[in-house]
mmCIF file of C-alpha atoms and ligand atoms in Angstrom:
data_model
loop_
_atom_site.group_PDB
_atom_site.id
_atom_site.type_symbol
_atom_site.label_atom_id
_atom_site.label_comp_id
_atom_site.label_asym_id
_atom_site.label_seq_id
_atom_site.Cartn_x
_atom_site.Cartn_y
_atom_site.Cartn_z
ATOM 1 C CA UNK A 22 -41.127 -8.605 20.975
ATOM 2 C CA UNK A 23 -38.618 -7.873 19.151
ATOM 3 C CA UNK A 24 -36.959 -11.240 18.328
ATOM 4 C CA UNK A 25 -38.566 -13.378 15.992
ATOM 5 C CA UNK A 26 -37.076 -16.847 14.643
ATOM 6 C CA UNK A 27 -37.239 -16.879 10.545
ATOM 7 C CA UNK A 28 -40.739 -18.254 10.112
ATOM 8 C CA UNK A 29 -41.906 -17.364 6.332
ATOM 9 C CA UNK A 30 -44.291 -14.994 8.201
ATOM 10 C CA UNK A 31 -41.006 -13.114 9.961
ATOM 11 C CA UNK A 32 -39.555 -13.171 6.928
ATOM 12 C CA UNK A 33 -41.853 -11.603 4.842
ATOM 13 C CA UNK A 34 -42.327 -8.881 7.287
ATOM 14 C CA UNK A 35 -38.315 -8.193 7.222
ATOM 15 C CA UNK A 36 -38.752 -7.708 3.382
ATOM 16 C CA UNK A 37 -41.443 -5.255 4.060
ATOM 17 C CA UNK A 38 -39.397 -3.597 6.637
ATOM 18 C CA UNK A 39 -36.524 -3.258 4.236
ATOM 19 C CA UNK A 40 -38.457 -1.817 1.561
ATOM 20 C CA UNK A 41 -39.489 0.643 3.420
ATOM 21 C CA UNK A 42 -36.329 2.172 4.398
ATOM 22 C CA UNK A 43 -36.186 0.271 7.845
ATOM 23 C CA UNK A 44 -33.165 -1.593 9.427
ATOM 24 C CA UNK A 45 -33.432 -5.295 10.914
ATOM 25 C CA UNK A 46 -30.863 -7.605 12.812
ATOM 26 C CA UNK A 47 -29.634 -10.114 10.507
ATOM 27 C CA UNK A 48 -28.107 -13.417 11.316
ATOM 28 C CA UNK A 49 -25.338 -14.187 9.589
ATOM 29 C CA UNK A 50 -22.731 -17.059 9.322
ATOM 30 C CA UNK A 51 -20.141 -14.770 10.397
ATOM 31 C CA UNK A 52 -21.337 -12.273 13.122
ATOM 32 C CA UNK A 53 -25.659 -10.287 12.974
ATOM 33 C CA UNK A 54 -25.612 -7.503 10.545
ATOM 34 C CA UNK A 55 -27.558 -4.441 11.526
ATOM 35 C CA UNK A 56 -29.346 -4.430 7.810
ATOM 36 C CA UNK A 57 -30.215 -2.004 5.768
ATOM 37 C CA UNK A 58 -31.410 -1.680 1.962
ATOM 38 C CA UNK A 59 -28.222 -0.694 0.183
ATOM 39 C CA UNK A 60 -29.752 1.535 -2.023
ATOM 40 C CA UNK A 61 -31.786 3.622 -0.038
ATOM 41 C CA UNK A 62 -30.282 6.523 1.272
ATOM 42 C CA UNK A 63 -32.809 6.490 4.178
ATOM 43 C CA UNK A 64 -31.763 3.374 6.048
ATOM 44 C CA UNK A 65 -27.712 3.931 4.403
ATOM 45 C CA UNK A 66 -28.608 7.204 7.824
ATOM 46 C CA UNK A 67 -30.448 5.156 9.606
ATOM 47 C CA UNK A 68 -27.970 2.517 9.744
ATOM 48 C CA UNK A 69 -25.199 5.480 10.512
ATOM 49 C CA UNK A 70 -27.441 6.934 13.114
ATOM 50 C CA UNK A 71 -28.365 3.798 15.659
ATOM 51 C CA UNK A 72 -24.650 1.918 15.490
ATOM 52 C CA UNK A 73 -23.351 5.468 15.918
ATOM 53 C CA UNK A 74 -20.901 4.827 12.964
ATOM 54 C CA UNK A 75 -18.353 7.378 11.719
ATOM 55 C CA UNK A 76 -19.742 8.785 8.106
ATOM 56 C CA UNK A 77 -16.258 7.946 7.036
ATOM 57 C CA UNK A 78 -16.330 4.334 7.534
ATOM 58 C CA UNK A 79 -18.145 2.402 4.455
ATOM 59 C CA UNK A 80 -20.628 -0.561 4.527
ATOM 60 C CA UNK A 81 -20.229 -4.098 2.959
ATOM 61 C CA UNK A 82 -22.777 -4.815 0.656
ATOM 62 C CA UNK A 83 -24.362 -8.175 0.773
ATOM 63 C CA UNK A 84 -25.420 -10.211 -2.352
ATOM 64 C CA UNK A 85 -27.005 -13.098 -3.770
ATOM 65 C CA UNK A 86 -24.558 -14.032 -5.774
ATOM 66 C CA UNK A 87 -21.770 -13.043 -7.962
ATOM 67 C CA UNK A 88 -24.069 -11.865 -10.850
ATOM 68 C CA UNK A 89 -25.529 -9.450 -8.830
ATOM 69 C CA UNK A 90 -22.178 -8.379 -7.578
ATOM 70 C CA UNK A 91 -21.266 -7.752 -10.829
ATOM 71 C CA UNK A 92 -23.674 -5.469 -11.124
ATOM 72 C CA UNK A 93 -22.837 -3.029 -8.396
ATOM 73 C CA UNK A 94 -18.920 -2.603 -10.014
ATOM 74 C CA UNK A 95 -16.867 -1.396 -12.891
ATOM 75 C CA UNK A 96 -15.129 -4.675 -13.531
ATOM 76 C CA UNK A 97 -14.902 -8.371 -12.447
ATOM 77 C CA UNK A 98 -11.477 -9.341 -12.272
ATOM 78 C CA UNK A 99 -9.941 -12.759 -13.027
ATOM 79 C CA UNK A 100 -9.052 -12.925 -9.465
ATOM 80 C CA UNK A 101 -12.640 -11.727 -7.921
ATOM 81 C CA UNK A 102 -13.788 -14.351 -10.180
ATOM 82 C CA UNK A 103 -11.503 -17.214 -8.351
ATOM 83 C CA UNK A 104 -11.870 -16.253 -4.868
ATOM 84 C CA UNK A 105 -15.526 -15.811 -5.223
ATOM 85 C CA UNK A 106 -15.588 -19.047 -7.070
ATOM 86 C CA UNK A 107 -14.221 -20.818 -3.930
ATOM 87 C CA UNK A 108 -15.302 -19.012 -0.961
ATOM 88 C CA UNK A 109 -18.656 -17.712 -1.859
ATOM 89 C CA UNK A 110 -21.287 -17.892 0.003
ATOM 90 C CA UNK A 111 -19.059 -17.355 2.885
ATOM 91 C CA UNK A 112 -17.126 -15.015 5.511
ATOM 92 C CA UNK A 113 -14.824 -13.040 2.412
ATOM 93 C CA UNK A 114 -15.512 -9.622 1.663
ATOM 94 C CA UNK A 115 -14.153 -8.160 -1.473
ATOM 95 C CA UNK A 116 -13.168 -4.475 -2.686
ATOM 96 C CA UNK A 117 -13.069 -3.694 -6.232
ATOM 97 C CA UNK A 118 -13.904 -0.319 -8.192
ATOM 98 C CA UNK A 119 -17.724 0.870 -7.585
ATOM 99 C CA UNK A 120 -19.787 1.243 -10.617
ATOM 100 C CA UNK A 121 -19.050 4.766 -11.989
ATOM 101 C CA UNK A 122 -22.702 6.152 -11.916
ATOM 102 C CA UNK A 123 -23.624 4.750 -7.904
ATOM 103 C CA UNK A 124 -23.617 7.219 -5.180
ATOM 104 C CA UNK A 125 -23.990 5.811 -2.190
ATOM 105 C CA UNK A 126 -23.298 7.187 1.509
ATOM 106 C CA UNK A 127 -22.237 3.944 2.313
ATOM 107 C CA UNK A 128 -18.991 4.315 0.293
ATOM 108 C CA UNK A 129 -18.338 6.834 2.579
ATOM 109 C CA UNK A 130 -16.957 9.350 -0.464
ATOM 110 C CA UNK A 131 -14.842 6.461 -1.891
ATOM 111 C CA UNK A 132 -15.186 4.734 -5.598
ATOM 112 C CA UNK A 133 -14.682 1.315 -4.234
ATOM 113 C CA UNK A 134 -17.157 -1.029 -2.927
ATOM 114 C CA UNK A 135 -17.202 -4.062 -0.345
ATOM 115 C CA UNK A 136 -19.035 -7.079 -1.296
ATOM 116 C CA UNK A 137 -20.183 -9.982 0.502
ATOM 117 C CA UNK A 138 -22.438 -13.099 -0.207
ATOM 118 C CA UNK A 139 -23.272 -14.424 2.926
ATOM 119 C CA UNK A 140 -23.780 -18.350 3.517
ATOM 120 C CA UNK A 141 -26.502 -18.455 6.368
ATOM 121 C CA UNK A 142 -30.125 -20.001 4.668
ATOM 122 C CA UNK A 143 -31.472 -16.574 6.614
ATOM 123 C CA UNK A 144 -29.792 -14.132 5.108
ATOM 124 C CA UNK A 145 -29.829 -15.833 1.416
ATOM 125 C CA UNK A 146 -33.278 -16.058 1.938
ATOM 126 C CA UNK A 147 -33.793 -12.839 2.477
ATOM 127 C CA UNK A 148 -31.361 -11.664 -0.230
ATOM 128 C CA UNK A 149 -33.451 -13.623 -2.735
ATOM 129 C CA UNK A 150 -36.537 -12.388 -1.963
ATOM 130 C CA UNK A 151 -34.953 -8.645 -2.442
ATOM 131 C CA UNK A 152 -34.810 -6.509 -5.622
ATOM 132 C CA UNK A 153 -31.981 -4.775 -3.922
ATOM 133 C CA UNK A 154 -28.499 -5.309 -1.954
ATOM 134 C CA UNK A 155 -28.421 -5.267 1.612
ATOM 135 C CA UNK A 156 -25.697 -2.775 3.379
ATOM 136 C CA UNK A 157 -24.800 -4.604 6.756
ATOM 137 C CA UNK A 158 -22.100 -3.362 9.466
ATOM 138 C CA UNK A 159 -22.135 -5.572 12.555
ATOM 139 C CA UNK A 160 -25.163 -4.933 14.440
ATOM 140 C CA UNK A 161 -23.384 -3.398 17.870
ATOM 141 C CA UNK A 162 -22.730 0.202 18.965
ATOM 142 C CA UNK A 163 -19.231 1.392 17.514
ATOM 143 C CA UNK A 164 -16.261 0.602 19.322
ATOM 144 C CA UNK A 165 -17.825 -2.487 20.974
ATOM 145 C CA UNK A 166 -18.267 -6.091 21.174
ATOM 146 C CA UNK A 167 -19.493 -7.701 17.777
ATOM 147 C CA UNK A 168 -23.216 -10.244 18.431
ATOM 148 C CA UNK A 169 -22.790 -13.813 17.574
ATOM 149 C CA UNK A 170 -26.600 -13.982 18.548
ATOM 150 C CA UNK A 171 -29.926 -12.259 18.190
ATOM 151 C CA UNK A 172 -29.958 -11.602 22.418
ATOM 152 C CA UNK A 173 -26.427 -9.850 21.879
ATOM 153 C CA UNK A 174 -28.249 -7.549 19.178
ATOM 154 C CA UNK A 175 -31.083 -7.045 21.164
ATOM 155 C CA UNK A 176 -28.961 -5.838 24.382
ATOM 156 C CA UNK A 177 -27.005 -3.066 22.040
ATOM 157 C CA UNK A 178 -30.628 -1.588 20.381
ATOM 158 C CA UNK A 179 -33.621 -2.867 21.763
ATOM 159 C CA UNK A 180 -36.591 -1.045 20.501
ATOM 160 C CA UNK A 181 -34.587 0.914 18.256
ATOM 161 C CA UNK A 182 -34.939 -1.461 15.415
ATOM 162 C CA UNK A 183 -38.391 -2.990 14.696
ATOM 163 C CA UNK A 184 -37.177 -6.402 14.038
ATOM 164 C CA UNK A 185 -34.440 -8.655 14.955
ATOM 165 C CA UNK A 186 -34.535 -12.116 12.946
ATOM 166 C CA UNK A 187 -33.510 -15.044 15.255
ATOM 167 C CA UNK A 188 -31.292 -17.399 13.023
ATOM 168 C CA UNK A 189 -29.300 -18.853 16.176
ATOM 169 C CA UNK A 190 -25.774 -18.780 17.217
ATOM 170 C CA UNK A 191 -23.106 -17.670 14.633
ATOM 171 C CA UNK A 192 -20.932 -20.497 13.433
ATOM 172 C CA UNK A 193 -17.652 -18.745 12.178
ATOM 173 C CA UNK A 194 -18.249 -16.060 14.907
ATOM 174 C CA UNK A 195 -15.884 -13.359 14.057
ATOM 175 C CA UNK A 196 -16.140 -11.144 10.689
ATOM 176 C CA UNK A 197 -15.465 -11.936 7.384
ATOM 177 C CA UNK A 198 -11.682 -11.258 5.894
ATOM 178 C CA UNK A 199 -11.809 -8.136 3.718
ATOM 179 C CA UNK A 200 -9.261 -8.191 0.425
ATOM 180 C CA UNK A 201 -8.851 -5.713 -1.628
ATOM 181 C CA UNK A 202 -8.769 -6.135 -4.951
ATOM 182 C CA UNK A 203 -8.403 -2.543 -6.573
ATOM 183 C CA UNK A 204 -4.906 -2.822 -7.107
ATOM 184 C CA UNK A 205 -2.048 -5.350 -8.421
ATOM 185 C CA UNK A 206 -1.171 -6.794 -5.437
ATOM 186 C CA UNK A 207 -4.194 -8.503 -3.394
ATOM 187 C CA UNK A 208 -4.078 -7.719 -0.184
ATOM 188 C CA UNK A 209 -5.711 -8.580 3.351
ATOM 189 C CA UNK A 210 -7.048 -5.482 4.929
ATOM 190 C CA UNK A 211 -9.006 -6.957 7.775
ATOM 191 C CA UNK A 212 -7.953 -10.606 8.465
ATOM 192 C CA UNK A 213 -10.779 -13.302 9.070
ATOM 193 C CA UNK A 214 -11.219 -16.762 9.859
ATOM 194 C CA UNK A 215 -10.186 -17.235 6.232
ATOM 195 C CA UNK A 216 -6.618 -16.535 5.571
ATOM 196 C CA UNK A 217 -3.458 -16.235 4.011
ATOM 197 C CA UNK A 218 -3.223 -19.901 4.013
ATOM 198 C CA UNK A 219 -6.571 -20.266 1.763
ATOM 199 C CA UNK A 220 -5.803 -17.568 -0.571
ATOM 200 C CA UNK A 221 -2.474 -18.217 -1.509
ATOM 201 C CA UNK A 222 -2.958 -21.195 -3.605
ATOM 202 C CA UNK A 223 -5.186 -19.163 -5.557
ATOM 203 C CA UNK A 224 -3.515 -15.824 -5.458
ATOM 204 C CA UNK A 225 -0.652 -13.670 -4.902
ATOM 205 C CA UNK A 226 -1.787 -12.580 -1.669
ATOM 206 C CA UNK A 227 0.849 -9.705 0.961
ATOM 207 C CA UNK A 228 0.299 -9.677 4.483
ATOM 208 C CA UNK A 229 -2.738 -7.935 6.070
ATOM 209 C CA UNK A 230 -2.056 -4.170 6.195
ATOM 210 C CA UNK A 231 -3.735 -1.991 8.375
ATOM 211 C CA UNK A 232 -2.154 1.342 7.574
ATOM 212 C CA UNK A 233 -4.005 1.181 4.022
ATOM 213 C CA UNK A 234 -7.538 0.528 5.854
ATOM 214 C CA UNK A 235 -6.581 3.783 7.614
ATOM 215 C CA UNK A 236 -5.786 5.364 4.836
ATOM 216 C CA UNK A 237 -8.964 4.386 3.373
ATOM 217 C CA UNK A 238 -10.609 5.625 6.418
ATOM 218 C CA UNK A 239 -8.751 9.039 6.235
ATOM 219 C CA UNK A 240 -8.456 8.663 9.997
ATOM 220 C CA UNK A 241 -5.652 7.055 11.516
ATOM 221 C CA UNK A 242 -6.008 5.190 14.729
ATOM 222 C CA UNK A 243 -9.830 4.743 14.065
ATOM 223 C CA UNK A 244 -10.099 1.271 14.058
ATOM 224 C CA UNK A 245 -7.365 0.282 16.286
ATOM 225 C CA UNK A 246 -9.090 -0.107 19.219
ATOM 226 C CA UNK A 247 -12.147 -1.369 18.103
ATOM 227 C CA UNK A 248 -13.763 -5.031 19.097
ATOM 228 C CA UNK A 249 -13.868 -4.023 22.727
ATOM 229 C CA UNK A 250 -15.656 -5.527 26.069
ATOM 230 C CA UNK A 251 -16.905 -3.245 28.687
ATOM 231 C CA UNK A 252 -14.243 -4.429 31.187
ATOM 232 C CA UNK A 253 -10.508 -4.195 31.119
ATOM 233 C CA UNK A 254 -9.141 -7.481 29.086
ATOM 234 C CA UNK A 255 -5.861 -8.679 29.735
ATOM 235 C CA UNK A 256 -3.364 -11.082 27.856
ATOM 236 C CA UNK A 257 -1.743 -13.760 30.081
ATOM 237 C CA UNK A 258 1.063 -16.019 29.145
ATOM 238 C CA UNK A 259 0.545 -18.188 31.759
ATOM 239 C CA UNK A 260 -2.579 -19.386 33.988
ATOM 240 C CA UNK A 261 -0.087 -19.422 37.096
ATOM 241 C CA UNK A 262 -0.135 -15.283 36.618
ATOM 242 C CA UNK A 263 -3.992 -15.472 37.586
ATOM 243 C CA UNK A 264 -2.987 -15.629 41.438
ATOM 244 C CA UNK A 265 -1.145 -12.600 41.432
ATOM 245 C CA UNK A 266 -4.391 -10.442 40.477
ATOM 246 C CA UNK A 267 -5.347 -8.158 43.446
ATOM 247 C CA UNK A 268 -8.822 -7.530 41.597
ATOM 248 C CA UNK A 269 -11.639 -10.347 40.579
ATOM 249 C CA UNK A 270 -10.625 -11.869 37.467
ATOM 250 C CA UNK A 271 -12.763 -14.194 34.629
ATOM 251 C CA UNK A 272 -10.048 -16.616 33.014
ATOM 252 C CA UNK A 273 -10.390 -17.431 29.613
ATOM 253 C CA UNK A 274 -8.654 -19.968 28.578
ATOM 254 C CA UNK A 275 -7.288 -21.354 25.253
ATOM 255 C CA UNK A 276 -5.935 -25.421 25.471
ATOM 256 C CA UNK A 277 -5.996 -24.966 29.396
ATOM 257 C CA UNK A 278 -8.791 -27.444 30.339
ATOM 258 C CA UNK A 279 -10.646 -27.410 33.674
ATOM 259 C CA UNK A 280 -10.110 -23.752 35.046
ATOM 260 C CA UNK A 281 -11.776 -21.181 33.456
ATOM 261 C CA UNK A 282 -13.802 -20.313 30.734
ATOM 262 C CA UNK A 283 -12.305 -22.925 27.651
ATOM 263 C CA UNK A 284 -12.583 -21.378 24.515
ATOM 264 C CA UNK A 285 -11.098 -24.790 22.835
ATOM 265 C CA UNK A 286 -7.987 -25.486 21.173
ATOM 266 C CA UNK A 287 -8.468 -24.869 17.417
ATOM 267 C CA UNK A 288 -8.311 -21.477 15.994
ATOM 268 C CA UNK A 289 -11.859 -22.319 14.307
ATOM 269 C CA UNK A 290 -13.321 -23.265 17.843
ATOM 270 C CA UNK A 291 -11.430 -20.103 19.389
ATOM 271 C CA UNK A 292 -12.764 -17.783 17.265
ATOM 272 C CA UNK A 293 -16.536 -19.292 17.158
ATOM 273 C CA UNK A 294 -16.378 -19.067 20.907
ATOM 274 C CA UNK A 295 -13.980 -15.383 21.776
ATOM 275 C CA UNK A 296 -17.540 -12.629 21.154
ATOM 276 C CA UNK A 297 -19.969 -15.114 22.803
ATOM 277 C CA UNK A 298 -17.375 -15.718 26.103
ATOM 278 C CA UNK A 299 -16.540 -12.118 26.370
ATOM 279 C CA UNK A 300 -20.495 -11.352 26.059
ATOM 280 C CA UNK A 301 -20.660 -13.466 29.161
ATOM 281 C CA UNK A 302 -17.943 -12.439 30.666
ATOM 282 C CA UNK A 303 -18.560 -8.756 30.661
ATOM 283 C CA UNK A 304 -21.644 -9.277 32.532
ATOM 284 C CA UNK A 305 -20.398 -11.208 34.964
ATOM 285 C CA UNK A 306 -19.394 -9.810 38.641
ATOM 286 C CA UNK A 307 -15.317 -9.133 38.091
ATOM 287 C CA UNK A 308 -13.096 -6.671 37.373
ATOM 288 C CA UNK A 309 -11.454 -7.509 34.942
ATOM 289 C CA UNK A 310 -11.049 -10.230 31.921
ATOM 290 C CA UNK A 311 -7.845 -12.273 31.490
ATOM 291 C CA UNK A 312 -7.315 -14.310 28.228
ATOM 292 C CA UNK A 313 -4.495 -16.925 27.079
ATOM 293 C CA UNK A 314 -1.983 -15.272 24.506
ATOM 294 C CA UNK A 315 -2.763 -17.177 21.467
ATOM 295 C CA UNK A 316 -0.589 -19.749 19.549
ATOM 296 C CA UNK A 317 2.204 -18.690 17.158
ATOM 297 C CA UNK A 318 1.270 -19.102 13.628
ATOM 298 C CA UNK A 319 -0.482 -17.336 10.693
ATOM 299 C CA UNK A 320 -3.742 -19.881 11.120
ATOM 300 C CA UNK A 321 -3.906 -17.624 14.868
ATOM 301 C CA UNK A 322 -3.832 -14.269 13.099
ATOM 302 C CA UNK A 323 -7.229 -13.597 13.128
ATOM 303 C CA UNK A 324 -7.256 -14.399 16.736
ATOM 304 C CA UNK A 325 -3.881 -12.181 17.825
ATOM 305 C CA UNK A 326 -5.608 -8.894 15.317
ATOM 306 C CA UNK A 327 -9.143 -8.965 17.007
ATOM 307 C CA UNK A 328 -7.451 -8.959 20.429
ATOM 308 C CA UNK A 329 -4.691 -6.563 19.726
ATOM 309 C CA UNK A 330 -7.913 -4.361 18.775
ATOM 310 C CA UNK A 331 -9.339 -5.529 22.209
ATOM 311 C CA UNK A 332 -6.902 -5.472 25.246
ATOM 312 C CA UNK A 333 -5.165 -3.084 27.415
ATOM 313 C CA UNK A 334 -1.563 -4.727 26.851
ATOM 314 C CA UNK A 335 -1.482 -5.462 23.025
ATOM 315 C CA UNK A 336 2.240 -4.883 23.197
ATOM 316 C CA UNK A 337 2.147 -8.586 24.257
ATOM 317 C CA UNK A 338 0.668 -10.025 21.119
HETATM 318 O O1 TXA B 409 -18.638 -10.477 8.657
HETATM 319 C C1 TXA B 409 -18.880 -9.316 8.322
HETATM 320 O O2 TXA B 409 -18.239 -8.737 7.442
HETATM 321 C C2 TXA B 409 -20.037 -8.596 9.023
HETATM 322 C C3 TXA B 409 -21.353 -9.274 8.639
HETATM 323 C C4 TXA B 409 -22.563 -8.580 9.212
HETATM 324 O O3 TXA B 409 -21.432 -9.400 7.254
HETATM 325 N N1 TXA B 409 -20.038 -7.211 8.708
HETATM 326 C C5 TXA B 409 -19.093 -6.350 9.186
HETATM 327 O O4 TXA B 409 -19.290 -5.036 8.814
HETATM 328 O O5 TXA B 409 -18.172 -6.715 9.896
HETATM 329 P P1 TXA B 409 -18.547 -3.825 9.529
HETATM 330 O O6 TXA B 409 -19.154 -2.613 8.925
HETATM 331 O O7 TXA B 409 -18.640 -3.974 10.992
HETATM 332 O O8 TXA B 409 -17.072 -3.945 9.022
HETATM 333 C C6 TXA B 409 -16.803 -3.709 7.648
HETATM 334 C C7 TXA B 409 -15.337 -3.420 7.445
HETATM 335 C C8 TXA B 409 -14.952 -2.082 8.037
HETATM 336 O O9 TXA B 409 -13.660 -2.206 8.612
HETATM 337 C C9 TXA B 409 -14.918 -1.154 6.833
HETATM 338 O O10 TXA B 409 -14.011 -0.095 7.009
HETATM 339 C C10 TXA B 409 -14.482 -2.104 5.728
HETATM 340 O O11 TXA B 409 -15.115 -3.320 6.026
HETATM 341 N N2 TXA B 409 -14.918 -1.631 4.420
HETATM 342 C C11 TXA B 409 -16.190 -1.412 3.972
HETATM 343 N N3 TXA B 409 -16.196 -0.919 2.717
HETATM 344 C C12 TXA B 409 -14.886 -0.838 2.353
HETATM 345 C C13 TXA B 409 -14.223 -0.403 1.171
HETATM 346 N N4 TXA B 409 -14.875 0.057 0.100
HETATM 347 N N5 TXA B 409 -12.869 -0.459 1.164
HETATM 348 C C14 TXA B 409 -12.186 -0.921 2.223
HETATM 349 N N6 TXA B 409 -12.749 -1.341 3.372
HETATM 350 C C15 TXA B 409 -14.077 -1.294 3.429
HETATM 351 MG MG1 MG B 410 -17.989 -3.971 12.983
#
């Protein structure tokens, strides 16, 4: 089996596995990383190869800490210094210059790297066990649903990885907030369940900005649809629209109680619940998926960009 829950024993054979050029599922607080060592240009492909990942699209590179973060770039900021300060271990990612002499395939032909320290006890574990950072995109199949648990990375690889550590469900459940940090203004480029709201009192923070991720990309239109179920999902604005659906329909619902699936009223409980529901509700027997448009307010952000990425009307978010 492929599934193993982080006994010393599984995790010792994950470090084996990793220094030997093999990839793993990783929990982590956020969503399961498919993991790879990030030096090691042998599982950088192999991580390419299984998610089925466009060579243009860079990895985040997971750390430790911030000393060995330091060590992978050119400079450290006052500002990477503050945020990391805060938030570290936890769901930011942050882009600042690469070191000049690392090549990597996972910077997919840029000179600036993503960096991430993690907080699950699984992944830190791991980390300090290593000699080496670990590159980690979200452990599905392009294009589709992120796992918030080690049965969600099973169903997208199976035997194609060796070893999938169990660290249970994830508690923030969508991915981290990336910010850039290469130039003068700090920006968002992928919002997360930390936002605007947490950074500003530190920083001079502008609104998320998805043409510059595209630009980063080189290909426009890449990532916009991108966090995807297998069935048509559809915003609602009101539950008393679910009668006029010819086709079977799986409600999920945000401050509705009773009908439906209830993903909870907070954007924290929203977004620790969205993957997992959808996971569920993909399988089920229905046509489609219908979800509640989501609050006003920038605290919903995260919520309104991961479905805008997700459903067939985002003209209504
Ligand atoms: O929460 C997360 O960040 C999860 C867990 C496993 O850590 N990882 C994750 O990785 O979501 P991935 O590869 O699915 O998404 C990484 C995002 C992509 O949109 C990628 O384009 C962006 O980060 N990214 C990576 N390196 C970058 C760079 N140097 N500059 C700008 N964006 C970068
Ligand atoms: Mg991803």
């Amino acid at each position: 089996m492929t599934i193993k829950s982080p006994s010393p024993d599984a995790i010792a054979e994950a470090v084996d596995y990793l220094r030997q050029s093999n990839v793993i599922g990783l929990p982590t607080e956020t969503v399961y990383g498919l993991a790879g060592n990030g030096l090691d240009e042998k599982a950088i492909q192999k991580i390419y190869e299984v998610k089925g990942r466009p060579s243009n699209n860079p990895l985040i590179f997971h750390v430790r800490d911030v000393d060995a973060a330091k060590e992978l770039t050119q400079e450290w900021p006052e500002t990477a210094a503050l945020l990391t300060s805060h938030y570290w271990p936890g769901p930011m990612t942050i882009v600042l210059p690469v070191r000049s002499d690392l090549q990597s395939s996972a910077l997919a032909g840029g000179r600036t790297i993503a960096l991430r320290c993690p907080q699950h006890p699984v992944a830190l574990e791991l980390l300090r066990q290593l000699e080496f950072p670990i590159v980690a995109p979200s452990a599905n199949r392009s294009g589709t649903l992120s796992p918030v648990s080690a049965e969600h990375v099973w169903d997208n690889f199976h035997d194609s990885i060796p070893l999938i550590l169990d660290g249970g469900e994830c508690r923030v459940g969508l991915e981290s907030t990336v910010i850039d940090l290469t130039e003068n203004q700090v920006r968002v480029l992928r919002p997360g369940i930390l936002n605007e709201k947490h950074l500003r009192p530190l920083l001079e923070v502008s609104a998320s900005n998805e043409e510059k991720v595209q630009s980063i990309l080189k290909s426009p239109g890449l990532l916009s649809r991108h966090y995807a179920p297998s069935k048509p999902l559809r915003v609602i604005d009101d539950p008393g629209e679910l009668d006029h659906f010819s086709m079977s329909v799986v409600y999920l619902s945000i401050g509705n109680d009773g009908i439906g699936i209830d993903l909870g009223k907070s954007p924290e409980q929203v977004a620790s619940n969205l993957y997992r529901s959808l996971w569920e509700a993909q399988k089920m027997e229905v046509d489609m998926i219908v979800i509640d448009r989501p609050p006003l307010g920038e605290d919903w952000n995260v919520i309104r960009d991961r479905l805008r990425r997700a459903v067939e009307n985002p003209e209504s978010l």
